[in-house]
XYZ file of C-alpha atoms in Angstrom:
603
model
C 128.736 95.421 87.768
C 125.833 93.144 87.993
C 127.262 88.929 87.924
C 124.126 87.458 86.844
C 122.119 88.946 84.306
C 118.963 87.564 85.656
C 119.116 90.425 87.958
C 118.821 93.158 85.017
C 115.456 91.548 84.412
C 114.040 92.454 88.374
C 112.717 95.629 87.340
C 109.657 97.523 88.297
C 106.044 97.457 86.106
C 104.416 100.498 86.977
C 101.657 100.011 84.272
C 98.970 99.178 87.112
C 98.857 103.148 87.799
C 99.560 104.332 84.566
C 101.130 103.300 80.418
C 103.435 106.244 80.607
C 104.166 109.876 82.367
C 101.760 111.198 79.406
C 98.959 108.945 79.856
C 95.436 110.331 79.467
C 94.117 108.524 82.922
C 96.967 111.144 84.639
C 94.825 114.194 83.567
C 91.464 112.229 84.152
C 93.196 111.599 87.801
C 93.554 115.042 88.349
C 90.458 116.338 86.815
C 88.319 113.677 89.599
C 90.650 115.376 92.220
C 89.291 118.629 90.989
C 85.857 117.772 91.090
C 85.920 116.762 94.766
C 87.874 119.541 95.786
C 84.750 121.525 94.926
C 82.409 119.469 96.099
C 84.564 119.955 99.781
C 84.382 123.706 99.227
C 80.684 124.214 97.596
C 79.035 121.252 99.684
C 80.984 121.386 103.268
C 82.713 124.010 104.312
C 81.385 125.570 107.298
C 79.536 121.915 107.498
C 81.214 120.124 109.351
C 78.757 120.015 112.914
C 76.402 117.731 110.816
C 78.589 116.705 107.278
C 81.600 114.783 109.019
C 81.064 111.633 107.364
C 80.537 112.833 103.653
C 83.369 115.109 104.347
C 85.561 112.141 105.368
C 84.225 109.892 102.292
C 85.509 112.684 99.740
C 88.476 113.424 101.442
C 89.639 109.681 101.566
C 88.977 109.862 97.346
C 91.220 112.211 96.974
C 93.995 111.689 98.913
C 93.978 107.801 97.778
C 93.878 109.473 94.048
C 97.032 111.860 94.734
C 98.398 109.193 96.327
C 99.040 106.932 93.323
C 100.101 110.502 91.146
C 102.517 111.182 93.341
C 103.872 107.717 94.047
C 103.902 107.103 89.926
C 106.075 110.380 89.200
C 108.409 109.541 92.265
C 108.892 105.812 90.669
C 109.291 106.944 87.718
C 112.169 109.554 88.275
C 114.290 107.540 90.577
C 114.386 105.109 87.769
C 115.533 108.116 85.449
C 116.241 110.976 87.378
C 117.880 112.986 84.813
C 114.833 112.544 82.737
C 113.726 115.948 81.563
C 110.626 114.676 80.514
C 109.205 112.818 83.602
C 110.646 116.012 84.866
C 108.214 117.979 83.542
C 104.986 116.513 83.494
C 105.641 115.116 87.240
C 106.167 119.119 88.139
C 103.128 120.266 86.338
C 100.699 117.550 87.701
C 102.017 118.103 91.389
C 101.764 122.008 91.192
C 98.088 121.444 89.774
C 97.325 119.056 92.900
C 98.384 121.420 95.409
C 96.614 124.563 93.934
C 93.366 122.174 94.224
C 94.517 120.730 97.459
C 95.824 124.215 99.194
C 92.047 125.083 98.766
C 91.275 122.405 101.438
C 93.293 123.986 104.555
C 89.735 124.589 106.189
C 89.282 121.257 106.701
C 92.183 121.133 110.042
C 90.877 124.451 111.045
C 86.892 123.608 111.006
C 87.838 119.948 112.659
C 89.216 121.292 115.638
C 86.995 123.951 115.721
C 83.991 121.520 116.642
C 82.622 121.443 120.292
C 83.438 118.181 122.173
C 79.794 117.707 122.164
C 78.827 117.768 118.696
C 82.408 116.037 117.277
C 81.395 113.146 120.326
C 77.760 113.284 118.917
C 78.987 112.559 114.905
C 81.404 109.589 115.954
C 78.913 107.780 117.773
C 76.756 107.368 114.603
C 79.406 106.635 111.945
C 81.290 103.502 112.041
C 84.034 105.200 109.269
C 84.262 108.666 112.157
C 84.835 105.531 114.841
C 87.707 104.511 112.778
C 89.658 107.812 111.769
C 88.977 108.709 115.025
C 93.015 108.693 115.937
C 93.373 110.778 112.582
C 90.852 113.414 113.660
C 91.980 113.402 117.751
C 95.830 114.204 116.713
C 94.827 117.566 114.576
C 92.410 118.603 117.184
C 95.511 118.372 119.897
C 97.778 120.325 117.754
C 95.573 122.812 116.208
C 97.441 125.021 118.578
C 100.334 125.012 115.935
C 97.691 126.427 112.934
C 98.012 129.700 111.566
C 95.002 131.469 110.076
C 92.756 129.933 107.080
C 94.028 132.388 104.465
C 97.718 131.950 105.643
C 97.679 127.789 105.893
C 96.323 128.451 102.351
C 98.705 130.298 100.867
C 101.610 127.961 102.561
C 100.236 124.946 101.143
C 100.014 126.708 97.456
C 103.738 127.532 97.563
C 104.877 124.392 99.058
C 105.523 123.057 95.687
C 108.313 125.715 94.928
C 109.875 125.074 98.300
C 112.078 122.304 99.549
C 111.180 119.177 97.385
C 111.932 121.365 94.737
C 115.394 121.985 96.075
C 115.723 117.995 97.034
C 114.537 117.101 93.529
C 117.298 119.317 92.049
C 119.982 117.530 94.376
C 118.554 113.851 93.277
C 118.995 115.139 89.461
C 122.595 117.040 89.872
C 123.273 113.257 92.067
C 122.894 111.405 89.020
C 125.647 113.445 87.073
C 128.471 113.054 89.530
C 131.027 111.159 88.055
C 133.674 109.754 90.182
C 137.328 108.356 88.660
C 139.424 105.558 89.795
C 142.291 104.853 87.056
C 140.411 104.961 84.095
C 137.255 103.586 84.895
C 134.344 106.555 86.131
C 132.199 105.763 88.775
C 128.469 107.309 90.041
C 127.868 107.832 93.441
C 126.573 104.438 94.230
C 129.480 102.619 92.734
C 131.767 104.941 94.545
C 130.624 104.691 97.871
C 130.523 101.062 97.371
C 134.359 101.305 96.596
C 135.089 103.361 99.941
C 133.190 101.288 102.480
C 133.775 97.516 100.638
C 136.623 97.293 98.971
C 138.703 94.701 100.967
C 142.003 96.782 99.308
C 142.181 99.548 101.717
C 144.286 101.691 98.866
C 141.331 101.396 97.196
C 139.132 102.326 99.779
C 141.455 105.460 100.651
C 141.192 106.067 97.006
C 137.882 106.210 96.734
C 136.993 108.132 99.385
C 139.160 111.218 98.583
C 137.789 111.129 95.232
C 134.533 111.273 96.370
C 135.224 114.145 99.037
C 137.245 115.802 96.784
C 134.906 115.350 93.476
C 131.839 116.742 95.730
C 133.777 119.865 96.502
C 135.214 120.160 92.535
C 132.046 120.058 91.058
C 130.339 122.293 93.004
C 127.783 119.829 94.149
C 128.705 120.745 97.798
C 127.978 124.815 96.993
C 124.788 124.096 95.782
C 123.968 121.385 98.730
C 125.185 125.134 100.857
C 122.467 127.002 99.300
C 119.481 124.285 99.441
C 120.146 123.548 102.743
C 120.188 127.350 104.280
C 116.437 128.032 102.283
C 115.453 124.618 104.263
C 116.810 125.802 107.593
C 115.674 129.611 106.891
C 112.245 128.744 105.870
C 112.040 126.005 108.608
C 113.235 128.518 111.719
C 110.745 131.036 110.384
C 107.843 128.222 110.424
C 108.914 126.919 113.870
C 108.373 131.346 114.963
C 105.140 131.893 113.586
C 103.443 128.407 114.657
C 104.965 128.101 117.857
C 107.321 125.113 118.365
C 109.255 125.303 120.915
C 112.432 123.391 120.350
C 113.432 122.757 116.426
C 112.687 119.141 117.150
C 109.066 120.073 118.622
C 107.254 120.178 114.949
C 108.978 116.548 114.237
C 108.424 114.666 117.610
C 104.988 115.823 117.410
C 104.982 114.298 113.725
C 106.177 110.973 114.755
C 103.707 111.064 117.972
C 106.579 111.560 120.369
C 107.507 113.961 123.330
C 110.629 116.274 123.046
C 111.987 114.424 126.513
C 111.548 111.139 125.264
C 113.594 112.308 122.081
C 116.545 114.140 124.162
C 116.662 110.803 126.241
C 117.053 108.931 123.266
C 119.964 111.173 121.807
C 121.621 111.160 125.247
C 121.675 107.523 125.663
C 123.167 107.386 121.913
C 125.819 109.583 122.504
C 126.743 108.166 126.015
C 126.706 104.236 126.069
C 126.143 103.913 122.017
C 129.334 105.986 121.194
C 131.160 103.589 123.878
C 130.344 100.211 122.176
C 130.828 102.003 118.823
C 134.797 103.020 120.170
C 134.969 99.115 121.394
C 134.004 98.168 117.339
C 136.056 100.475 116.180
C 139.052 99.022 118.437
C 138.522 95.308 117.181
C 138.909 96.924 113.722
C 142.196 98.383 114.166
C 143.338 95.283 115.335
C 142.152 93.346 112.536
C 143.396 95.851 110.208
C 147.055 96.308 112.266
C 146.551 99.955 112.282
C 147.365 102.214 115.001
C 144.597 104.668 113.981
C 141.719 104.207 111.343
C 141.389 106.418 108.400
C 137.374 107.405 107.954
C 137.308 105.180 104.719
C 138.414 102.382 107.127
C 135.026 102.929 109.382
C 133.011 100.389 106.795
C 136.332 98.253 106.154
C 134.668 94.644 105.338
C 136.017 92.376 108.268
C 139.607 90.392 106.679
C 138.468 86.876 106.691
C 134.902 87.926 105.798
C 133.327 86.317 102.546
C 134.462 88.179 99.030
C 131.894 85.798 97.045
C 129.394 87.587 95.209
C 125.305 86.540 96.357
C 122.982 85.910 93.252
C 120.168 87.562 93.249
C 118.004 83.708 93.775
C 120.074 83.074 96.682
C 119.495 86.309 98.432
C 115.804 86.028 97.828
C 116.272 82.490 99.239
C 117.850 83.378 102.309
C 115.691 86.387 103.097
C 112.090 84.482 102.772
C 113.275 81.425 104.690
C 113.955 84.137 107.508
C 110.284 85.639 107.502
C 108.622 82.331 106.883
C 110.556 80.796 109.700
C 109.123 83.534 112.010
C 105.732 83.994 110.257
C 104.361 82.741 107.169
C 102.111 85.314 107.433
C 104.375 87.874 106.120
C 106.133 85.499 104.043
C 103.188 85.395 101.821
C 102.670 89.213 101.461
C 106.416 88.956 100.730
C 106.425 86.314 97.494
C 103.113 88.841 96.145
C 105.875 91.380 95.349
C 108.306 89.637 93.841
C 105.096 87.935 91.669
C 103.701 91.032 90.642
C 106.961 93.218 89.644
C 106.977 95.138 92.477
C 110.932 95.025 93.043
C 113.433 97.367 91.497
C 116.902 95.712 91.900
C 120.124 96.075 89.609
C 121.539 99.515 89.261
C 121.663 101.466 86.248
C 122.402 104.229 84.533
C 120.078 107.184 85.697
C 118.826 105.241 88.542
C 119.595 107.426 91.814
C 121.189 105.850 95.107
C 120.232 103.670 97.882
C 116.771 102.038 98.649
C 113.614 102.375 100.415
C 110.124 100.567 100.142
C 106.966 102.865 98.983
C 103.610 102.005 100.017
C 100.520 103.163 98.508
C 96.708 102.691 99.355
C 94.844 103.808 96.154
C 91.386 102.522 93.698
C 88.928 101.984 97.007
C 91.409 100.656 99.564
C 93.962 98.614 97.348
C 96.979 98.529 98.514
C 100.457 98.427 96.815
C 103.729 98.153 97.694
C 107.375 99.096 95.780
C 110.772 98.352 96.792
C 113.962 99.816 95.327
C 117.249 98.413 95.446
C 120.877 98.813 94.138
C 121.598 95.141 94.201
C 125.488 95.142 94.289
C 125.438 91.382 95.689
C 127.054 91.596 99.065
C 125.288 90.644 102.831
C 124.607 94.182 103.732
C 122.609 94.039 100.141
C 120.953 90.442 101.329
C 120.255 92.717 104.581
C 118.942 95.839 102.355
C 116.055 93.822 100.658
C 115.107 92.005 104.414
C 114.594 95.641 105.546
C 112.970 97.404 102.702
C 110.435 94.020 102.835
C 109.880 94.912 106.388
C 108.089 98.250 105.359
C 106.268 96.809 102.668
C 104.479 93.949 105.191
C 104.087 96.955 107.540
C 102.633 98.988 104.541
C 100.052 95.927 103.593
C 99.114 94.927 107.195
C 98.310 98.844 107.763
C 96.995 100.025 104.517
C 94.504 97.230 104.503
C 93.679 97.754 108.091
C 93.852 101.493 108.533
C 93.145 102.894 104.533
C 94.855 106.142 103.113
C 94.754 108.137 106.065
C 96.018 106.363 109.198
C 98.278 103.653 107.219
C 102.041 105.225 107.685
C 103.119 104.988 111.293
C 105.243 108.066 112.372
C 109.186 107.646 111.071
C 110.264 106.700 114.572
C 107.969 103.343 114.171
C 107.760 102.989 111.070
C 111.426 101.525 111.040
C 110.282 98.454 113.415
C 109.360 96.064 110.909
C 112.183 97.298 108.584
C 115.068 96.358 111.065
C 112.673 93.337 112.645
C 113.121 92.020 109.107
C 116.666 92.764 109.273
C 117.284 90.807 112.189
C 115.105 88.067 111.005
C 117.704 87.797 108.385
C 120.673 88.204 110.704
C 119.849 85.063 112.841
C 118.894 82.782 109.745
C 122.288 83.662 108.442
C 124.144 83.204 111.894
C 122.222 79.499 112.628
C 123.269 78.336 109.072
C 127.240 79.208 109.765
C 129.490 76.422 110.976
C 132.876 78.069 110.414
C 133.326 80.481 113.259
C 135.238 82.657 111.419
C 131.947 82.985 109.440
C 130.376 83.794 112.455
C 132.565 86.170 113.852
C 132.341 88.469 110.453
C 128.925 88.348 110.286
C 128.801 89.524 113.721
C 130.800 91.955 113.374
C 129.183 93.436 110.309
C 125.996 93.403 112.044
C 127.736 95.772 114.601
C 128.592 98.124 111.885
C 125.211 98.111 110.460
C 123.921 99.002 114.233
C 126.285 101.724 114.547
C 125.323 103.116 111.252
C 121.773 103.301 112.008
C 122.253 104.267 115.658
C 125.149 106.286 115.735
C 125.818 107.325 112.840
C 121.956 108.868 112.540
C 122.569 110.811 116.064
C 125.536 112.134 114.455
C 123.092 113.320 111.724
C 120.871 114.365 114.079
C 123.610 116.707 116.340
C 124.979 118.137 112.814
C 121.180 118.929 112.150
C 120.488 120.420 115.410
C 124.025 122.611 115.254
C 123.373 123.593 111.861
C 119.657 124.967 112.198
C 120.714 126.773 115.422
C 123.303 128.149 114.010
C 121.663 129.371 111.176
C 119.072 131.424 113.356
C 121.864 134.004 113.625
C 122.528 134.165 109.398
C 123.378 132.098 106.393
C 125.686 128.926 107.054
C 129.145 128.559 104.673
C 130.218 125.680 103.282
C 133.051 125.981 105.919
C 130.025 126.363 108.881
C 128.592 122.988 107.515
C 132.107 121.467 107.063
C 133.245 122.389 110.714
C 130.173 121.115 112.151
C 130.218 118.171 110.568
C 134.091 117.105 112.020
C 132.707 118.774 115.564
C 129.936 116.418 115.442
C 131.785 113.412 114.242
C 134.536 113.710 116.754
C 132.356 113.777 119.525
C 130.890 110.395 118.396
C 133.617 108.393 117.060
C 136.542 110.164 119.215
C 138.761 112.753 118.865
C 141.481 113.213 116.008
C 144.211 110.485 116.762
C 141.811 108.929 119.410
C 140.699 105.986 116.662
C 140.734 108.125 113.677
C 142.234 110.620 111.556
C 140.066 112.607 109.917
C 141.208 113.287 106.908
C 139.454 113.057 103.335
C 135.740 113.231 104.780
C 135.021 117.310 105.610
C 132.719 117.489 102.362
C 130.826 113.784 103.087
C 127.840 116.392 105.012
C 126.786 117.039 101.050
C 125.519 113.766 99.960
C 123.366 112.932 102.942
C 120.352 113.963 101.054
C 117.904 113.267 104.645
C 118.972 116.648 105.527
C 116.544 117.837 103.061
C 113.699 116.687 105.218
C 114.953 118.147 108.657
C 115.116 115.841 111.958
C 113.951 112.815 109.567
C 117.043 111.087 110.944
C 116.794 109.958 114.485
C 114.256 107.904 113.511
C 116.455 105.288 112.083
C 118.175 105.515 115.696
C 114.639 104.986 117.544
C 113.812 102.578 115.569
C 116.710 100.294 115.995
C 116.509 100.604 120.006
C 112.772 100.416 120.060
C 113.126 97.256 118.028
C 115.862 95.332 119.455
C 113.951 95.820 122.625
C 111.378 94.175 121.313
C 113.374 91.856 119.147
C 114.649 90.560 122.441
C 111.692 88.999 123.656
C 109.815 87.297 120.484
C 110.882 83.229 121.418
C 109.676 83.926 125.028
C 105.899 82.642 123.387
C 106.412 82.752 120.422
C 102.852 81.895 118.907
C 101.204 84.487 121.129
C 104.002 86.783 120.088
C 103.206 86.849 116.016
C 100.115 87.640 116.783
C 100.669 90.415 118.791
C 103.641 91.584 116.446
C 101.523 91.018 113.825
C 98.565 93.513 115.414
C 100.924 96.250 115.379
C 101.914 96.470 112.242
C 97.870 96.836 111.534
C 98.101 100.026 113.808
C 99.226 101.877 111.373
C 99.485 105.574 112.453
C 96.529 104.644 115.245
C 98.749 104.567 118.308
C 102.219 106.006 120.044
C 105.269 103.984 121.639
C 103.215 103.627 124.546
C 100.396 102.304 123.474
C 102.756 99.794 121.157
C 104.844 98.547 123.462
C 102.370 97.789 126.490
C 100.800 94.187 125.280
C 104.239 93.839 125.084
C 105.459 94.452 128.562
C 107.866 97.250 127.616
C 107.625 100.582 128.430
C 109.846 103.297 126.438
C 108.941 106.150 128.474
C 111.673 104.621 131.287
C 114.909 105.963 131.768
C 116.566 102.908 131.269
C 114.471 101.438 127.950
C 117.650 102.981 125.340
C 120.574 101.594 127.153
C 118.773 98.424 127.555
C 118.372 98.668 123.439
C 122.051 99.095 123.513
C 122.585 96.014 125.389
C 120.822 93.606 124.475
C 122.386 94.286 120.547
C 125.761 95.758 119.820
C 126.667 95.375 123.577
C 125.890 91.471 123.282
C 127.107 90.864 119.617
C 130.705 92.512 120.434
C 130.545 89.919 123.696
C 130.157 86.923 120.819
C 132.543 88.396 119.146
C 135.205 89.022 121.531
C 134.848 85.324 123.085
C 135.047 84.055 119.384
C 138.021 86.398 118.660
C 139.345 84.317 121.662
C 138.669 80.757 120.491
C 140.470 81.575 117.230
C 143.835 83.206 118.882
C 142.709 86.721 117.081
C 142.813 89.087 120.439
């Protein structure tokens, strides 16, 4: 699969956290964990009017200490998921965390338990308080959702056996789907790549029902059923006994947002977003001569659009003349992980789908960062590593700023640098292109990408919300989730006939393994509006800009949209702040695209 075998050798060294998943230093790790878990219970529970600060001190030990165990074993198995040894020794040393951890659900409790006075009193004398003091106001204002001591407890000791357990299971049984085309099998990756690349559309049709089809056959999709009604049971039953009003309510208030501001979000999505999506969707059938699209036509690459495979050097090339033409800055924390091994890229055998970008802050404050690819070579790949780079600058600027416990901004921000990297990329790429035909394909596929992290993640997001509802009233079937998921898709991309026949795609629900983590998807959707917004604006002073960008990436988890947005000028709390997102992207690319369309006697 891979054209240039350079590529095989862009793999991960993980030996600055540990040799091996058996190393000595693991248990040594865990044992220092254990030790200051005592010293939280013995030395400062019921402490905290005049211990604050030592508390804080311990409790930024251990979590930076975790932090790198749990980051090593998650590495490690998505380089070998079906790995029954990693398997093993990454479940044992994460159940003994959280029975020393669950120990620790005082410390919420006792912090917002403190009288105004005497939590004011204790910041004023500790410059480390002063800091944290975001961290410490946020649990205070929702201590309203905390059960009892003894309860929280006994939650956080059986977390372990709840849904990652389920969503490890799923990433393991992932990795031993085989798919067949002729006589050649294929694993998920490769698979999907076939249905939404291929420029044969046989083989795209192809693909796609053997993918649908294989999900149902191997019973991948019945056990996807039964992991996703304990999520949704045990997650309805949480949102009862704490309080949360609306299913979203527990997430919002995770990512620092209000429920309104959420709903406005989804509405704006599903009313102007869903209309430039349609207007895609027509240039594609007339591109393609088809009357309607079939669903494995939704990704179809554009005709004329390039077929020649992008080396690895090339792609990094392209993507770190982008950032250093915005902001050496971040080009230099960029080149550190490709120095240092910190890049994961050709795809493997035992190596599970997709990519993301993991950030740790471990050892005093040091902060590293981990990207993972599957590198197949094409522009949306180019586009892949510009956006996983994003969250590693945004997880060095904050981790060195903020430290362990106020470094990840909230999902819904988090994404900014990602797709700010992204688009980074997008106009390098368009100011290098002379051919317009060139230009019009790459426009075009940026559309696509918008609509699959816009639309296609408020899709998610309605299928979520229908299926947890639903499942207040009794266990879901595999037929509830299938029907739910064509209900939901029809009322983004159209009804059946409208653009597309829906055939070949009921089972697709299964392999969308975000469902696992409920409501983690609109964020993808925020965060593409929220940065386009901002996107918009960066060459109006551009020095002054970078260094404002630049500050909020330091923020961390330290402020909301608000707060973000206003040295900006922008204001996301107003009605019209999505549908400008909308315009001033997809709305304006399909405008270039059209008028180009035009010029070359396409329309």
């Amino acid at each position: 699969m891979n054209k240039n075998n350079k590529l095989e050798n862009i793999r991960w060294d993980l030996k600055p956290f540990y040799e091996s998943v058996k190393d000595a230093k693991i248990k040594k790790d865990i044992e220092r964990v254990k030790k200051l878990c005592n010293t939280m219970i013995k030395d400062y529970k019921g402490k905290f009017d005049t211990k604050l600060e030592d508390i804080f001190k311990t409790l930024i030990e251990i979590e930076e200490i975790t932090s790198k165990i749990y980051a090593y074993f998650y590495l490690m198995s998505s380089r070998d998921a079906d790995n029954q040894e990693i398997k093993k020794q990454m479940s044992a040393a994460i159940e003994e965390i959280s029975k020393l951890t669950s120990n620790l659900s005082f410390f919420d409790i006792e912090l917002a338990n403190l009288s105004d006075k005497n939590y004011k009193a204790q910041l004023d004398k500790s410059e480390l308080l002063k800091k944290h003091k975001p961290f410490m106001d946020k649990i205070r204002e929702n201590a309203k959702y905390l059960l009892d001591e003894k309860v929280e407890t006994i939650l956080s000791k059986i977390s372990p056996f709840g849904e990652s357990e389920w969503d490890d299971m799923m990433d393991e049984e992932e990795t031993k789907l085989s798919f067949k085309l002729g006589r050649k099998n294929y694993n998920l990756s490769e698979i999907l790549h076939l249905s939404n690349s291929s420029h044969k559309a046989k083989v795209r049709q192809k693909a796609l029902t053997e993918l649908n089809n294989t999900l149902k056959s191997s019973g991948y999709e019945n056990l996807r059923t039964h992991a996703l009604n304990v999520v949704m049971g045990e997650k309805n039953l949480m949102d009862e006994e704490r309080g949360f009003k609306h299913i979203l309510s527990q997430r919002n208030i995770d990512n620092n947002l209000d429920d309104k501001t959420v709903n406005a979000l989804h509405e704006a999505v599903i009313k102007y977003g869903s209309v430039q999506g349609k207007r895609y969707y027509n240039i594609i059938k007339k591109l393609l001569k088809k009357k309607t699209l079939l669903w494995s036509d939704r990704n179809a690459p554009i005709p004329f659009e390039s077929k020649s495979y992008i080396d690895w050097d090339k792609c990094v090339d392209i993507v770190m003349n982008a950032y250093n033409n915005f902001s050496p800055t971040l080009a230099n924390l960029i080149k550190d992980s490709f120095k240092n091994n910190r890049i994961d890229a050709p795809v493997y055998k035992g190596k599970t789908s997709g990519a993301y970008n993991y950030t740790i802050i471990t050892n005093g404050g040091k902060v590293y960062t981990w990207t993972f690819l599957n590198y197949l070579g094409t522009v949306r790949d180019v586009m892949t590593l510009a956006h996983e780079l994003g969250h590693s600058v945004h997880g060095q600027l904050a981790g060195e700023t903020q430290g362990v416990l106020q470094a990840q901004a909230p999902m819904a921000y988090a994404e900014t640098a990602s797709i700010f990297g992204e688009m980074l990329t997008f106009e390098y790429l368009l100011s290098t292109m002379n051919n317009k035909k060139e230009k019009l394909a790459l426009l075009l596929s940026k559309a696509n990408d918008w609509i699959n992290s816009v639309n296609r993640q408020i899709s998610f997001s309605m299928f979520e919300q229908k299926a947890h509802t639903k499942r207040k009233e009794g266990k879901l079937s595999t037929e509830d989730f299938n029907n739910i998921w064509l209900d939901v898709s029809k009322q983004m991309y159209g009804e059946d006939g409208e653009i597309f026949t829906y055939k070949n795609m009921e089972n697709l629900w299964c392999y969308v393994g975000h469902f696992m983590r409920p409501f983690y998807v609109y964020a993808y959707s925020f965060g593409e509006l929220f940065t386009q917004s901002l996107f918009a604006i960066k060459n109006e002073n551009k020095e002054k800009f970078e260094k404002l960008y630049l500050e909020m990436l330091k923020s961390g988890s330290t402020k909301n949209a608000v707060e973000l947005m206003k040295p900006f000028g922008l204001d996301p709390t107003k009605p019209d702040f999505w549908e400008r997102g909308i315009n001033i992207s997809i709305k304006k690319w399909l405008d270039e695209a059209e008028s180009l369309m035009k010029e070359l006697k396409i329309m």
